[in-house]
Amino acid sequence: MKIAVIGAGYVGLVTGACFADFGHEVRCIDTDPRKIESLRNGGVPIYEPGLAELIASNVAADRLKFDMDLGWGVRDADAVFIAVGTPSRRGDGHADLSYVYQVAKDIAAELQGYTVVVTKSTVPVGTGDEVERLIRETRPDADFTVASNPEFLREGAAIGDFKRPDRIVIGTTDPRAREVMSEVYRPLFLNQAPILFTDRRTSELTKYAANAFLATKITFINEIADLCEEAGANVQDVARGMGLDNRIGSKFLHAGPGFGGSCFPKDVSALIKTGQDYGAPGRIIEAVANVNDQRKRAMGRKIIQAAGGDIRGKTVALLGLTFKPNTDDMRDAPSIAITRALKDAGANIRAFDPVGMEQARKVIDEGVVFCKDPYETVAGADVVTVVTEWDVFRALDLTRVRGLMKSAILVDLRNVYNPTDVIKAGFTYTGVGRGQVKTSAA
Ligand SMILES: NC(=O)c1ccc[n+]([C@@H]2O[C@H](COP(=O)([O-])OP(=O)(O)OC[C@H]3O[C@@H](n4cnc5c(N)ncnc54)[C@H](O)[C@@H]3O)[C@@H](O)[C@H]2O)c1
């Protein structure tokens, strides 16, 4: 199959590289000249484990190409995947569909022969109808179908998720489009990946419902963690006790500083707006959004409290900045709100992230000292805080960390450490929802 992927970001690049690896001929298009230049020179503009190797091998096999010329990608294609961003619209929280609609118009001008235009971007219910209308308006003669195929991959595990998905959702009722999409995903059918064919609107809504549900699960356990702290219970055991129930499942029950990232915050916000527009408000997800927003800054207060209530002039070492490990993505990362809260309270901040430093500098640069490794970060600090659970932090020599610091306060916002080890190394310990844990040796 000949496939064009429009948008070479996290989703577009993984999609393009994986489709090429299935044996398809893939052309990835992006409007960002630096991205295309870098990809053509063998670079990869984002950090995603295994992606560089997958791109290199498929470029070498002549199955994967990059360009800025949309027409070059679209004209011969059997399927064109739209994978551009759908960020929150400034001011009202609706999904900003301007990139998707621009691509729809650009594609329309170039269509030749029957083509399936697939929205892989996360788009509100009904967007496919508008994409179809825009293409039809520009090119009344074009032979095409607009299908929905939302992407469920997780950054940091994107290639595995794409190649071994829990399910593939395809929204089209057109038999011709169904045939093309079946061919595109044939290697995964052979692996017996569950595939759900449904109508376009249902497919679009499925993606938002899934993300909003996961965001709700995280927010639920975070509130239970707060209660554990007050009531003297341990949220990790509560989560385990809940998660062993097959009806609940253990995933997304890790208490922490609140969800962030490129998807959950904006998708929850967009679903709230959609619900309001349709007169079917989602009161549960409205609460989820509010609770989560407040939580991120509350984590700043938690650190201040751990430092004795006054952080002015004290130094906080932040370990991890990205919204989760194994990505360089800083979009809506809790570290942003935490840094802001600490700065507002007069703290000095030192920070380190294994791969997110370049992205972090763009959003939290002012007044933050970026360090080259965890040990340099904690040097002279009063408080050390784990913000993102990168593996490298799990293996830190806590006694060495303690020796480098001015005061011995450790705040573990991801519950990565065994509190006993932390206390044994001489720290005062604060975790999340570990109400029964002794916090210091004294
Ligand atoms: N990142 C994730 O983990 C993830 C997971 C599932 C779904 N999604 C969804 O996938 C979509 C893309 O997300 P992302 O994280 O890959 O975004 P991204 O910002 O990393 O990438 C989007 C790319 O599109 C390019 N672009 C914008 N306008 C263009 C145009 N007119 N023509 C060609 N290229 C254009 C941008 O330059 C950018 O490289 C979003 O709707 C997102 O919600 C993301």
Tab-separated table of C-alpha atoms in Angstrom, residues 26 94 187 211 324 357:
chain	number	residue	atom	x	y	z
A	26	VAL	CA	5.267	5.554	3.358
A	94	HIS	CA	-12.174	23.312	22.719
A	187	PRO	CA	0.057	-7.561	9.644
A	211	ASN	CA	-8.693	8.981	27.650
A	324	LYS	CA	6.378	10.853	32.437
A	357	MET	CA	16.259	19.270	29.423
